[in-house]
XYZ file of C-alpha atoms in Angstrom:
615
model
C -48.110 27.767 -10.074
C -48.343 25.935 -6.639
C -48.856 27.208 -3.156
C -45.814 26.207 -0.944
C -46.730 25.290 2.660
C -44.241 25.400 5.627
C -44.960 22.290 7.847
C -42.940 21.101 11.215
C -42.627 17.293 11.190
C -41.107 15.992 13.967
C -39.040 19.318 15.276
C -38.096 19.257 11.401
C -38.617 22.129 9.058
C -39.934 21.160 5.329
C -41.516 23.096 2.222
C -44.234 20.925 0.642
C -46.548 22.121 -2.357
C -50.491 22.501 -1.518
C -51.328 19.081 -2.791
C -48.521 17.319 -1.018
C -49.557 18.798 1.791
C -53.183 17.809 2.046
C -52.120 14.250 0.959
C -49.843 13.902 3.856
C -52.311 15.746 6.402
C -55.073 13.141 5.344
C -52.796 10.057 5.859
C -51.659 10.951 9.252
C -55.079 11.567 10.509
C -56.476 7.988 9.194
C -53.212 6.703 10.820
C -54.106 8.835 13.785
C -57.377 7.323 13.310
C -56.080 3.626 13.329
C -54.098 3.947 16.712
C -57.288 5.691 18.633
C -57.939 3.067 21.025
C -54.436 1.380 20.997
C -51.988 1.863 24.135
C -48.902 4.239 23.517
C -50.614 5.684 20.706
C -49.078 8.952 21.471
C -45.690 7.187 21.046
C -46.611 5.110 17.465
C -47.582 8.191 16.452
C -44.346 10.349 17.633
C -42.375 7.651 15.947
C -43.998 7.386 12.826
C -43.826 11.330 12.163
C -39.537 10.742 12.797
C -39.655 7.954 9.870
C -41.266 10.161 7.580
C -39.129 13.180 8.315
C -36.093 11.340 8.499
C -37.356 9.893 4.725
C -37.875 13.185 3.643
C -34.740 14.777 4.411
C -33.299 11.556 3.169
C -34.732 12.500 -0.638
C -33.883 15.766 -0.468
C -30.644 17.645 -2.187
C -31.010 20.555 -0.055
C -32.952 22.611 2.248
C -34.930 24.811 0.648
C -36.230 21.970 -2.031
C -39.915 21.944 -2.092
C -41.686 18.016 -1.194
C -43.996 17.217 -3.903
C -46.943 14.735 -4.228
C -44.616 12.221 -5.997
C -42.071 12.130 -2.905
C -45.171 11.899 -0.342
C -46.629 8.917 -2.527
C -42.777 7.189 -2.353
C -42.819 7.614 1.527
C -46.173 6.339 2.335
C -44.830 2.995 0.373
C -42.513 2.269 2.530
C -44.595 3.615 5.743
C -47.845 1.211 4.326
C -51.458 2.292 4.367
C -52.818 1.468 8.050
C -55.569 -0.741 6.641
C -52.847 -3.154 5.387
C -51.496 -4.176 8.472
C -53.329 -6.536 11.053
C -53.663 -4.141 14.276
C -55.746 -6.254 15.942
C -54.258 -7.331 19.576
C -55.106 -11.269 19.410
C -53.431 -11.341 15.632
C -50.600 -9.038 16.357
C -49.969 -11.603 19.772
C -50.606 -14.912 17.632
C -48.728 -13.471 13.964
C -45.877 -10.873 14.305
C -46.292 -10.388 10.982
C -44.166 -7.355 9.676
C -45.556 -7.127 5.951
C -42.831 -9.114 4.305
C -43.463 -11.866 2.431
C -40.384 -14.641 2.309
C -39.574 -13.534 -1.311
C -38.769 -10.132 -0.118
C -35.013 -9.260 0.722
C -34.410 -8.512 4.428
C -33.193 -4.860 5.330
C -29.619 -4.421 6.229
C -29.188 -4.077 9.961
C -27.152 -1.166 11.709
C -24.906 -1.768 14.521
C -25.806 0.128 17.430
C -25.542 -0.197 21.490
C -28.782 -2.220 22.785
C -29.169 -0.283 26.152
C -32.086 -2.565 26.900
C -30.688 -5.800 27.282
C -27.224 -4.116 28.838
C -24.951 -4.740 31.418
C -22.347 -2.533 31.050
C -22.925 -0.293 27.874
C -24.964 -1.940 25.475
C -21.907 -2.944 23.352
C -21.967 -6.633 23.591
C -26.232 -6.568 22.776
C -26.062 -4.376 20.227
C -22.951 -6.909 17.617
C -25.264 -9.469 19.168
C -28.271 -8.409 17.287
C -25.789 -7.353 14.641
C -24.149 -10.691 13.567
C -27.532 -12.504 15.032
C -25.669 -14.242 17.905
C -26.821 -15.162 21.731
C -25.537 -11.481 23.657
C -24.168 -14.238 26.040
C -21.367 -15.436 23.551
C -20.370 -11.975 22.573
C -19.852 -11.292 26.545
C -17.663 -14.609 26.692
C -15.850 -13.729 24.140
C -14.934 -10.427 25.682
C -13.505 -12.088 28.745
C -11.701 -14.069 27.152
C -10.235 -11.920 24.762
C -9.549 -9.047 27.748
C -8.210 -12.170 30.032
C -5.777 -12.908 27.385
C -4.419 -9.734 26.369
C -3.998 -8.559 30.065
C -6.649 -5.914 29.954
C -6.021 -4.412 26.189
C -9.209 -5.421 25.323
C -10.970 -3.132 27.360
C -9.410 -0.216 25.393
C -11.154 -1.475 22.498
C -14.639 -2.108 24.055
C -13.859 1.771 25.590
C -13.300 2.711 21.843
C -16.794 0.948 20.787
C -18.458 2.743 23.505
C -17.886 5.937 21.904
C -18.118 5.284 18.704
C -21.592 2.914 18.613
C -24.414 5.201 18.975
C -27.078 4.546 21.301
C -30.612 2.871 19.900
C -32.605 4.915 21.558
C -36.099 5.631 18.878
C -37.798 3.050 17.994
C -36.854 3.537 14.310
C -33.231 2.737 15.657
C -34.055 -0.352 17.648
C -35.621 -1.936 14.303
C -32.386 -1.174 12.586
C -30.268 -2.512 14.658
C -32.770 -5.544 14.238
C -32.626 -5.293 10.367
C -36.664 -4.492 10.364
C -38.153 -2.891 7.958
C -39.286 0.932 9.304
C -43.243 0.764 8.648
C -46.272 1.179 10.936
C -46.482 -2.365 11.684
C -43.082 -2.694 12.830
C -43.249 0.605 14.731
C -46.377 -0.299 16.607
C -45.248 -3.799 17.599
C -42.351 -2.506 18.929
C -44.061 0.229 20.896
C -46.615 -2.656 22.176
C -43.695 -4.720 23.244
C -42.409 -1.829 25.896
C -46.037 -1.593 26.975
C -45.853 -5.141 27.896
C -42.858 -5.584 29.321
C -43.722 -2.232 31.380
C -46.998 -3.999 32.758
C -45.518 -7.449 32.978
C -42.963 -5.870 35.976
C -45.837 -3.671 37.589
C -48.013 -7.238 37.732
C -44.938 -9.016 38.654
C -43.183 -6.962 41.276
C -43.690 -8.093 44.559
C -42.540 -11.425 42.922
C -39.080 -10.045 41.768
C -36.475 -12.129 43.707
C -33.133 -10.578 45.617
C -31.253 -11.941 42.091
C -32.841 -9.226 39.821
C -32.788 -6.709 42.736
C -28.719 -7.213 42.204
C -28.840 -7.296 38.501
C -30.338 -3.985 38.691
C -28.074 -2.309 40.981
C -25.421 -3.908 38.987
C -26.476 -1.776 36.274
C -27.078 1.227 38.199
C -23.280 1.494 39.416
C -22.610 0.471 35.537
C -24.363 3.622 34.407
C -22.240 5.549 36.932
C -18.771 4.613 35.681
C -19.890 4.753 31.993
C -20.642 8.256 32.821
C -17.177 8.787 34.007
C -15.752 6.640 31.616
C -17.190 8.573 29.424
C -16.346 11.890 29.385
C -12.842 10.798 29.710
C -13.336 8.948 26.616
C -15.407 12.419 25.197
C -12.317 14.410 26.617
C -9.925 12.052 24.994
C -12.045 11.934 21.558
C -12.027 15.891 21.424
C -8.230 16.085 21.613
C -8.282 13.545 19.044
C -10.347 15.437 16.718
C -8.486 18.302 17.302
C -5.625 16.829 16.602
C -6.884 15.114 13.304
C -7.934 18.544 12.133
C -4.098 20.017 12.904
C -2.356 17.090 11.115
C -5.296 16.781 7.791
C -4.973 20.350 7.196
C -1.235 21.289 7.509
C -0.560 18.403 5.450
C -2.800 19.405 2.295
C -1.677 23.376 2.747
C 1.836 22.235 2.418
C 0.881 19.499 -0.459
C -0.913 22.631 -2.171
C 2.043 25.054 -1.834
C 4.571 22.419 -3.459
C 2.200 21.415 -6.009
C 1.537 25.305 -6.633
C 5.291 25.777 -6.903
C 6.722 22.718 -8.556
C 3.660 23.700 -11.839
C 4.643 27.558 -11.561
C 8.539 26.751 -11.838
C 7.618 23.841 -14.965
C 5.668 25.877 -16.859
C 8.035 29.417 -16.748
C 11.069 26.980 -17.316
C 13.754 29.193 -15.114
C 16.603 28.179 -16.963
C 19.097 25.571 -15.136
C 16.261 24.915 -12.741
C 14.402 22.766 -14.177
C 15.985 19.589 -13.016
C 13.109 17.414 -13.470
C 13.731 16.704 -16.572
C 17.207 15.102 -16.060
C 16.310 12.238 -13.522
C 12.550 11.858 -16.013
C 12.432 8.783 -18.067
C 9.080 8.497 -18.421
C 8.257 11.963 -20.241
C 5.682 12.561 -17.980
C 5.537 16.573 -17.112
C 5.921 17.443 -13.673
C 3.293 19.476 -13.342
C 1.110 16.037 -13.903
C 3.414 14.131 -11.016
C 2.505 16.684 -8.710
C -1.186 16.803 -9.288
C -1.177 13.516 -9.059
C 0.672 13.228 -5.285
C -1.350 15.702 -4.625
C -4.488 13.709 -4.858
C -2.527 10.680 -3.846
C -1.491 11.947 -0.238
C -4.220 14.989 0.162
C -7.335 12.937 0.117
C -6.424 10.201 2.805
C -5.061 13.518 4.917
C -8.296 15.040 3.696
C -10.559 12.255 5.519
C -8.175 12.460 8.612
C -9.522 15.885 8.650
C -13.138 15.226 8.470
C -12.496 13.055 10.787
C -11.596 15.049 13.305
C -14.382 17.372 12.537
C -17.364 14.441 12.555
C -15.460 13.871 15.961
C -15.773 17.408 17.703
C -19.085 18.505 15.231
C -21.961 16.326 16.291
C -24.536 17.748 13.555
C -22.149 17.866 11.103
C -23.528 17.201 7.734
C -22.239 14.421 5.257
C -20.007 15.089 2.255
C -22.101 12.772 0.488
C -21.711 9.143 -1.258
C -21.498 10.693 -4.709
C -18.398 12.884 -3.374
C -16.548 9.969 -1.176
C -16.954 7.631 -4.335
C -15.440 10.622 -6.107
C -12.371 10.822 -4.326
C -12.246 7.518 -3.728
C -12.010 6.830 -7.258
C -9.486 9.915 -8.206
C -7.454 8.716 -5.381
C -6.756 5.182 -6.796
C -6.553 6.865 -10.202
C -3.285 9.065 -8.701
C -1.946 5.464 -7.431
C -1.845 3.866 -10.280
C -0.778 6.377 -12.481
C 1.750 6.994 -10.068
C 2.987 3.215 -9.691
C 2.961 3.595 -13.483
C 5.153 6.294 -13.379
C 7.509 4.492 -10.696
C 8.130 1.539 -12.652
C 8.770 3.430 -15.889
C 11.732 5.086 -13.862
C 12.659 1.923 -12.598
C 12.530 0.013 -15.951
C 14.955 3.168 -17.479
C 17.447 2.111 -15.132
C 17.263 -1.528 -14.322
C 20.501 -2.500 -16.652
C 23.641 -1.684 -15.819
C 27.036 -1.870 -18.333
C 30.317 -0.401 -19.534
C 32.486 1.019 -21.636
C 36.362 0.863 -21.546
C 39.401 2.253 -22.822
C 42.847 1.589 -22.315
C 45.719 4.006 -23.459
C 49.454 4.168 -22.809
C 51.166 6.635 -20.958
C 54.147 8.628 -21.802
C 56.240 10.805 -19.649
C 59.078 12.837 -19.924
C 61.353 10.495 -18.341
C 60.323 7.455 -16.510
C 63.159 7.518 -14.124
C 62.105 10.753 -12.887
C 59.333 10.578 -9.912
C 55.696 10.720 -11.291
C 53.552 13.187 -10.081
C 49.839 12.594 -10.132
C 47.528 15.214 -9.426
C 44.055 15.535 -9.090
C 42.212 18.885 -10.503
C 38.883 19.927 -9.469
C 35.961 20.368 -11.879
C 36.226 24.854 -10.724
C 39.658 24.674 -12.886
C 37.947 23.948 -15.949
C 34.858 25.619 -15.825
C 35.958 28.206 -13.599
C 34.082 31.231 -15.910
C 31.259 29.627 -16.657
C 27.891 29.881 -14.974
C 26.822 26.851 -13.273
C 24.224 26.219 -11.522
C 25.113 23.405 -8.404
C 22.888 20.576 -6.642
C 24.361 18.013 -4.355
C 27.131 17.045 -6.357
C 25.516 17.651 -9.870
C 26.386 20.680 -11.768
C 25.061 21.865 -14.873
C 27.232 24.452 -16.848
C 28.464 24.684 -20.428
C 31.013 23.644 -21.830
C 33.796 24.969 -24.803
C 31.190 24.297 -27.459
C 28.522 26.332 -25.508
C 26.367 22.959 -25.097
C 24.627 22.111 -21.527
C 26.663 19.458 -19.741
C 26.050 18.144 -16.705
C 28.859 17.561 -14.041
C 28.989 14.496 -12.053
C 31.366 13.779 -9.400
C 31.263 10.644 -9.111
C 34.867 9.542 -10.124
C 37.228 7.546 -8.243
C 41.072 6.324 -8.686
C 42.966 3.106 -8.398
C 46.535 2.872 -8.198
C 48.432 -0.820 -9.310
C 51.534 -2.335 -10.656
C 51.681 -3.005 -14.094
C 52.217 -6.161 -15.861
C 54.921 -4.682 -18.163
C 57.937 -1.576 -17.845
C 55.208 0.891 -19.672
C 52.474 3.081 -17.556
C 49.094 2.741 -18.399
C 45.562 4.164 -17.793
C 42.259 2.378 -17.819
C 39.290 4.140 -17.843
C 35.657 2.302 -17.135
C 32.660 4.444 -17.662
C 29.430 2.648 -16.125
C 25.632 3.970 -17.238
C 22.455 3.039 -16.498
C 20.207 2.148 -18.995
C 16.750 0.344 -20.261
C 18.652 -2.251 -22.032
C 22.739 -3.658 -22.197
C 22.761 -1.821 -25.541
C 21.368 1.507 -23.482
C 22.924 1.340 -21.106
C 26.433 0.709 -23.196
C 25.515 3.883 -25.373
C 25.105 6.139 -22.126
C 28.515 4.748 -20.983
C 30.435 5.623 -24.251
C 28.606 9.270 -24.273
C 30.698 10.328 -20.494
C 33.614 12.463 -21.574
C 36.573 12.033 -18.997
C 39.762 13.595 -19.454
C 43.479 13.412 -18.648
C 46.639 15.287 -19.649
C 50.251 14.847 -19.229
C 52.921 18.027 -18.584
C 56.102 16.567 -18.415
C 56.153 14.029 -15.600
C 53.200 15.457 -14.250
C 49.704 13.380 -15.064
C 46.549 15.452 -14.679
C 43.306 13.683 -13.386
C 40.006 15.396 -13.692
C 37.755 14.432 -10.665
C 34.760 14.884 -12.403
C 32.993 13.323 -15.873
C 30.864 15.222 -17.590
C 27.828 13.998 -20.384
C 25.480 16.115 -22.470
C 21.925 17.053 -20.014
C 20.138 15.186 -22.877
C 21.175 11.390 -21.520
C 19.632 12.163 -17.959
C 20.818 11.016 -15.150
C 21.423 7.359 -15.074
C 24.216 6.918 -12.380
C 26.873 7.784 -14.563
C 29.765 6.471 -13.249
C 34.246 6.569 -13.930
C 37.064 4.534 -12.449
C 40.348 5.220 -13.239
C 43.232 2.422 -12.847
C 46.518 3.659 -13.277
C 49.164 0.940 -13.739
C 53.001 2.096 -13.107
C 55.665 -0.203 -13.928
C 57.450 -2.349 -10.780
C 60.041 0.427 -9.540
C 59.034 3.523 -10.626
C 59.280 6.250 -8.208
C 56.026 8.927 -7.637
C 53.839 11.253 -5.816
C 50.815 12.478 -6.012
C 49.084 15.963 -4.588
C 45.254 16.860 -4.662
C 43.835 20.091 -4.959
C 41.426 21.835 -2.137
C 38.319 20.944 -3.485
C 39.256 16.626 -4.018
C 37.475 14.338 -1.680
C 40.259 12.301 -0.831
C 38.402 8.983 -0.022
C 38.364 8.965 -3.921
C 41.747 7.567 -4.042
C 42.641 4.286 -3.468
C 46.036 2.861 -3.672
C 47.522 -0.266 -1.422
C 51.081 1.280 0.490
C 52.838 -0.259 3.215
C 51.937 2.312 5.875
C 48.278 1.493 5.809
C 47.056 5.028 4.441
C 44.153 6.107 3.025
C 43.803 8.826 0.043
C 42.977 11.191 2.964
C 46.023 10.083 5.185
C 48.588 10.594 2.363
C 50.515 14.242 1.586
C 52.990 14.578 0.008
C 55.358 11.827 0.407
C 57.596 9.737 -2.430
C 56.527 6.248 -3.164
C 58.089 3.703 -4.642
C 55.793 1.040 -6.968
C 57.125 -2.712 -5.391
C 57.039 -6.012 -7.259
C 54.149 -6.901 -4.887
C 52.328 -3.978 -6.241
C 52.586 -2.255 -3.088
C 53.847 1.503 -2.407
C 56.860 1.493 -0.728
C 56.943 5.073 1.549
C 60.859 6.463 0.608
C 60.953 9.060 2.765
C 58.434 8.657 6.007
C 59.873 8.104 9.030
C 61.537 4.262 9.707
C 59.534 1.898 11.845
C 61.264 -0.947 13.608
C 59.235 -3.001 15.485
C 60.562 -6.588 17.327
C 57.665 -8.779 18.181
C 58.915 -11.547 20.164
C 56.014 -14.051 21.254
C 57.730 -16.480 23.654
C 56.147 -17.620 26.535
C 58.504 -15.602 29.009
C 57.303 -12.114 27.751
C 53.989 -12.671 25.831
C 55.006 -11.050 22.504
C 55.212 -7.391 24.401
C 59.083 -6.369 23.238
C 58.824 -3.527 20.946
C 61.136 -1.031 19.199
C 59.551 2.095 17.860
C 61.770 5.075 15.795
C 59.800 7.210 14.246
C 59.360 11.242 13.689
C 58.478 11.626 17.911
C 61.901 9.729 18.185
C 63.054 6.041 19.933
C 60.902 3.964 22.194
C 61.745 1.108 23.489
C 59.723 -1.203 25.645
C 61.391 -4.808 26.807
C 59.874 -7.575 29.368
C 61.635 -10.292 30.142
C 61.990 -12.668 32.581
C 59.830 -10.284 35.237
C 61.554 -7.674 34.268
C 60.405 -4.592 32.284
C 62.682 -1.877 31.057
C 60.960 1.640 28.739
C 63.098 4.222 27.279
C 61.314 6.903 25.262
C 64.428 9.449 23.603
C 62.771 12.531 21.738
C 62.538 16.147 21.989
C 61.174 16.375 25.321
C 64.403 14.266 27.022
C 65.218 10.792 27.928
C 63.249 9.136 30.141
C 64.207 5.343 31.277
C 61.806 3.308 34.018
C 62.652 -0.143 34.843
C 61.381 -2.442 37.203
C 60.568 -6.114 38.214
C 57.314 -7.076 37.945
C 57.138 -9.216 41.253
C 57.835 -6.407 43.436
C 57.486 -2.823 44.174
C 60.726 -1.579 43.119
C 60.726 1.126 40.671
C 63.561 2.844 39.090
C 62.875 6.148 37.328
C 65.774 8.330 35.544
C 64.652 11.624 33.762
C 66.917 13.634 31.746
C 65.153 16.655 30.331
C 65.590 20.805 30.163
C 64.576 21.030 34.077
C 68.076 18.752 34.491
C 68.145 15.118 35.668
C 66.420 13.590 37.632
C 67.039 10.162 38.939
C 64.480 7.849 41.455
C 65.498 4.540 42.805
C 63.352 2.528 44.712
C 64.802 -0.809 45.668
C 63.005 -2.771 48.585
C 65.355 -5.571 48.525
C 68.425 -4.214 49.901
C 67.274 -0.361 51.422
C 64.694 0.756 53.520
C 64.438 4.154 52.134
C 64.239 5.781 48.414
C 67.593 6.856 46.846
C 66.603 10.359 45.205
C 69.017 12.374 42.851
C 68.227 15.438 41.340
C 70.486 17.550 40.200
């Protein structure tokens, strides 16, 4: 059993066992020792006591973990005994040396803002020493990167202001330079602002009007980075915040749907679970949402930390081991999921049909054919169902689960002989032709004929075990040159289904209930709408404008000719005539209507005044 010993290193609280502690009392007092007579000593010191805290806490899992011997023994390796290093002021002037011998590998740097040797913030300095450039290119660069993107630059050096930390210890100033953190190091560097400090008192009645300007340069540079910022600070918090909102609504909602989508797969409500009929790659859902979970939760996740890192300054890390973690489970989720993407995609990526041709056979072909359309509620009108978006699943006669597509539409042509005919094409998805060709020949489609009246379904139906595969049915309907028909819908048919080339221009939706005749064109021919005459005469005299209209609103007729322009409209409202010549201001107007007539002449040419009649 151990005595524990509660020791403050550097405004840092640690629990180190009884021999640890003596250890590490007796090596900072022959450091201590080492530095007696050596300028700044106060500050080596101060500085070495924040490496070896800041390697403590670097070893440490936790808190309340006790330091033992072993960890003090790893820490004053790296910090080096002070008899190894050459402290003497001649050899530390004549040999930097830093204790590492060419063979040894040189410590990573860190990138962060060189206030020393800055101008405006320290940015430029501090990638200097970073990619181990002159600060003077960096600076160039930055002009004439902000020159040519008319200013947008200086966003981004803003951005780097805030985000670089400052070097401000001396253990940060020999990161940034990629030193190694040891006593030598942190006493040459402490010598080297004791020099440069005496170096300007010795030299400062000999400083010249330049460096007087440099410095007052810098002072007015240090005011407007202070304002700039806590704008930028201001700016960063709102960011954070905002980080924060986005990161964690995102993963509560991603948690709810993945909580909901594994509840409802593994009760199986019955007719709900319509996973399974757009699946192909047997994969349960409650895997695919796990697995989106992770894929979309963990970037959102980071965007959260984010924004806490951003408004927490002491925040603590996750950790390596956890990032690696969910950086790792995170591509895991993408590629399982791209797995599961192209397995859907390969189920479907061949397309092909099956066809069947039959004759049709009505009561009497001279009678008018009726064609009607019935919605998929006639047939499985008391039967539950259970409907999505134009897919229904239901049952059907034999009590099996069907599903219910709607995707069915109709074609309407002449055929090549005096006998009607149907086609009908079924179309399927599959993994293969031959799949894909089974699927098509498993879509029931049905028809019936009462008398002269031929019943289309508007739906196709297949068992729920093929899936969905874009299942779909054209219908052509061929009826012999000169047979006369019509054709009704019921409530529930989307008429854009229908397709059928007539001489009025009409769409299915357009069309009612009017009698068509089949042509030798294969065009309908409309038997009883209402008779359009037109007269389009394109001479040069009238430009192709004479027209005669009679239709159900009645006669209009509208004639130019020779300057002249006459209009007649006859239909329930009255008779109303205007006619004038185009080259002058004469108008003639008669009116005939229930208020009586009413007749207007306006001649210039022969009277000075209007002619009015009304009677």
């Amino acid at each position: 059993m151990n005595k524990t010993i509660n020791i403050n290193l550097a405004n840092m609280l640690f629990h180190m066992d009884e021999d640890a502690y003596n250890k590490m009392q007796r090596y900072l007092e022959s450091v201590k020792r080492s530095f007696a007579n050596t300028p700044g000593s106060d500050e080596i010191l101060a500085d070495i006591e924040a490496r070896i805290a800041e390697l403590f806490h670097e070893k440490l899992d936790n808190e309340r973990q006790v330091i033992t011997q072993k960890q003090v023994d790893e820490v004053i390796a790296i910090m080096g005994q002070p008899e190894d290093y050459m402290v003497d002021e001649d050899i530390f002037e004549d040999e930097p040396n830093t204790g590492r011998t060419n063979s040894e590998p040189r410590k990573s740097k860190k990138l962060y803002r060189d206030t020393e040797q800055k101008y405006v913030a320290g940015v430029s300095s501090g990638l200097a020493h970073y990619f181990n450039i002159d600060p003077l290119w960096v600076r160039l660069i930055w002009v004439l990167l902000t020159i040519g993107s008319s200013g947008g630059f200086i966003l981004i050096y803003g951005l780097l202001w805030l985000l670089i930390p400052e070097a401000v210890t001396t253990s940060q100033k020999l990161d940034m330079r990629g030193e190694d953190i040891n006593i030598s190091n942190i006493e040459r560097k402490v010598k080297e602002g004791f020099d440069d400090v005496a170096q300007k008192i010795k030299s400062v009645d000999y400083e010249d009007v330049g460096n007087k300007v440099k410095s007052g340069g810098k002072s007015f540079f240090d005011t407007l980075g202070d304002i700039i910022m806590f704008f930028f600070k201001v700016f960063g918090k709102f960011i954070g915040v905002l980080l924060i909102i986005i990161g964690a609504s995102t993963i509560i909602g991603l948690f709810i749907g993945m909580i909901t989508v594994g509840i409802s797969d593994m009760v199986q409500i019955p007719g709900l679970n319509m996973y399974n009929l757009v699946d192909a790659s047997n994969m349960p859902i409650w895997l695919v949402s796990i697995l989106g979970f992770f894929a979309i939760g963990i970037p959102f996740f980071f965007l959260l930390y984010l924004g806490l890192k951003i408004l927490v300054n002491n925040l603590k890390s996750i950790g390596n081991i956890a990032k690696f973690s969910l950086l790792g489970l995170w591509l895991i989720s993408i590629i399982m999921l791209i797995v599961f993407g192209i397995k859907q995609a390969a189920a479907r990526a061949y397309s092909d049909t099956a066809q069947v041709t039959e004759d049709l056979y009505f009561r009497d072909v001279k009678d008018t054919l009726e064609i009607r359309v019935v919605a998929y509620d006639t047939r499985f009108r008391n039967k539950r169902k259970v409907e999505l978006d134009g897919l229904t699943i239901t049952r059907n006669e034999a009590g099996e689960e069907v599903m219910v597509l709607d995707d069915v539409s109709f074609y309407i042509e002449r055929s090549r002989d005096s006998i009607a005919k149907i086609e009908i094409v079924k179309e399927s998805d599959g993994s293969s032709f031959e799949k894909a060709e089974e699927l098509a020949e498993k879509i029931n489609y049905e028809y019936t004929i009462e008398g002269n009246t031929l019943l289309l379904e508007d739906f196709l139906t297949t068992s729920r075990e093929n899936k969905i595969m874009n299942q779909e049915v054209r219908v052509n309907l061929f009826i012999p040159a000169g047979a006369v028909l019509k054709y009704s819908k019921d409530s529930g048919f989307n008429c854009w289904r229908f397709h059928a080339k007539n001489d009025r221009d009409l769409d299915g939706c357009e069309v009612k209930d009017e009698v068509w005749k089949m042509g030798a064109d294969g065009e309908l021919k409309c038997q009883d709408c209402p008779e359009i005459i037109e007269e389009d005469d394109n001479d040069d005299d009238n430009n192709g404008r004479n027209k005669i209209r009679i239709d159900e609103n009645g006669i209009d007729i509208d004639i130019h000719e020779d300057g002249e322009s006459i209009k007649m409209k006859i239909g329930k409202d009255g008779v109303h005539i205007n006619s004038n010549e185009e080259d002058t201001d004469g108008q003639n107007r008669i009116n005939i209507d229930e208020n009586g007539i009413d007749i207007d002449i306006d001649d210039n040419r022969s009277e000075p005044n209007d002619t009015n009649y009304k009677t």
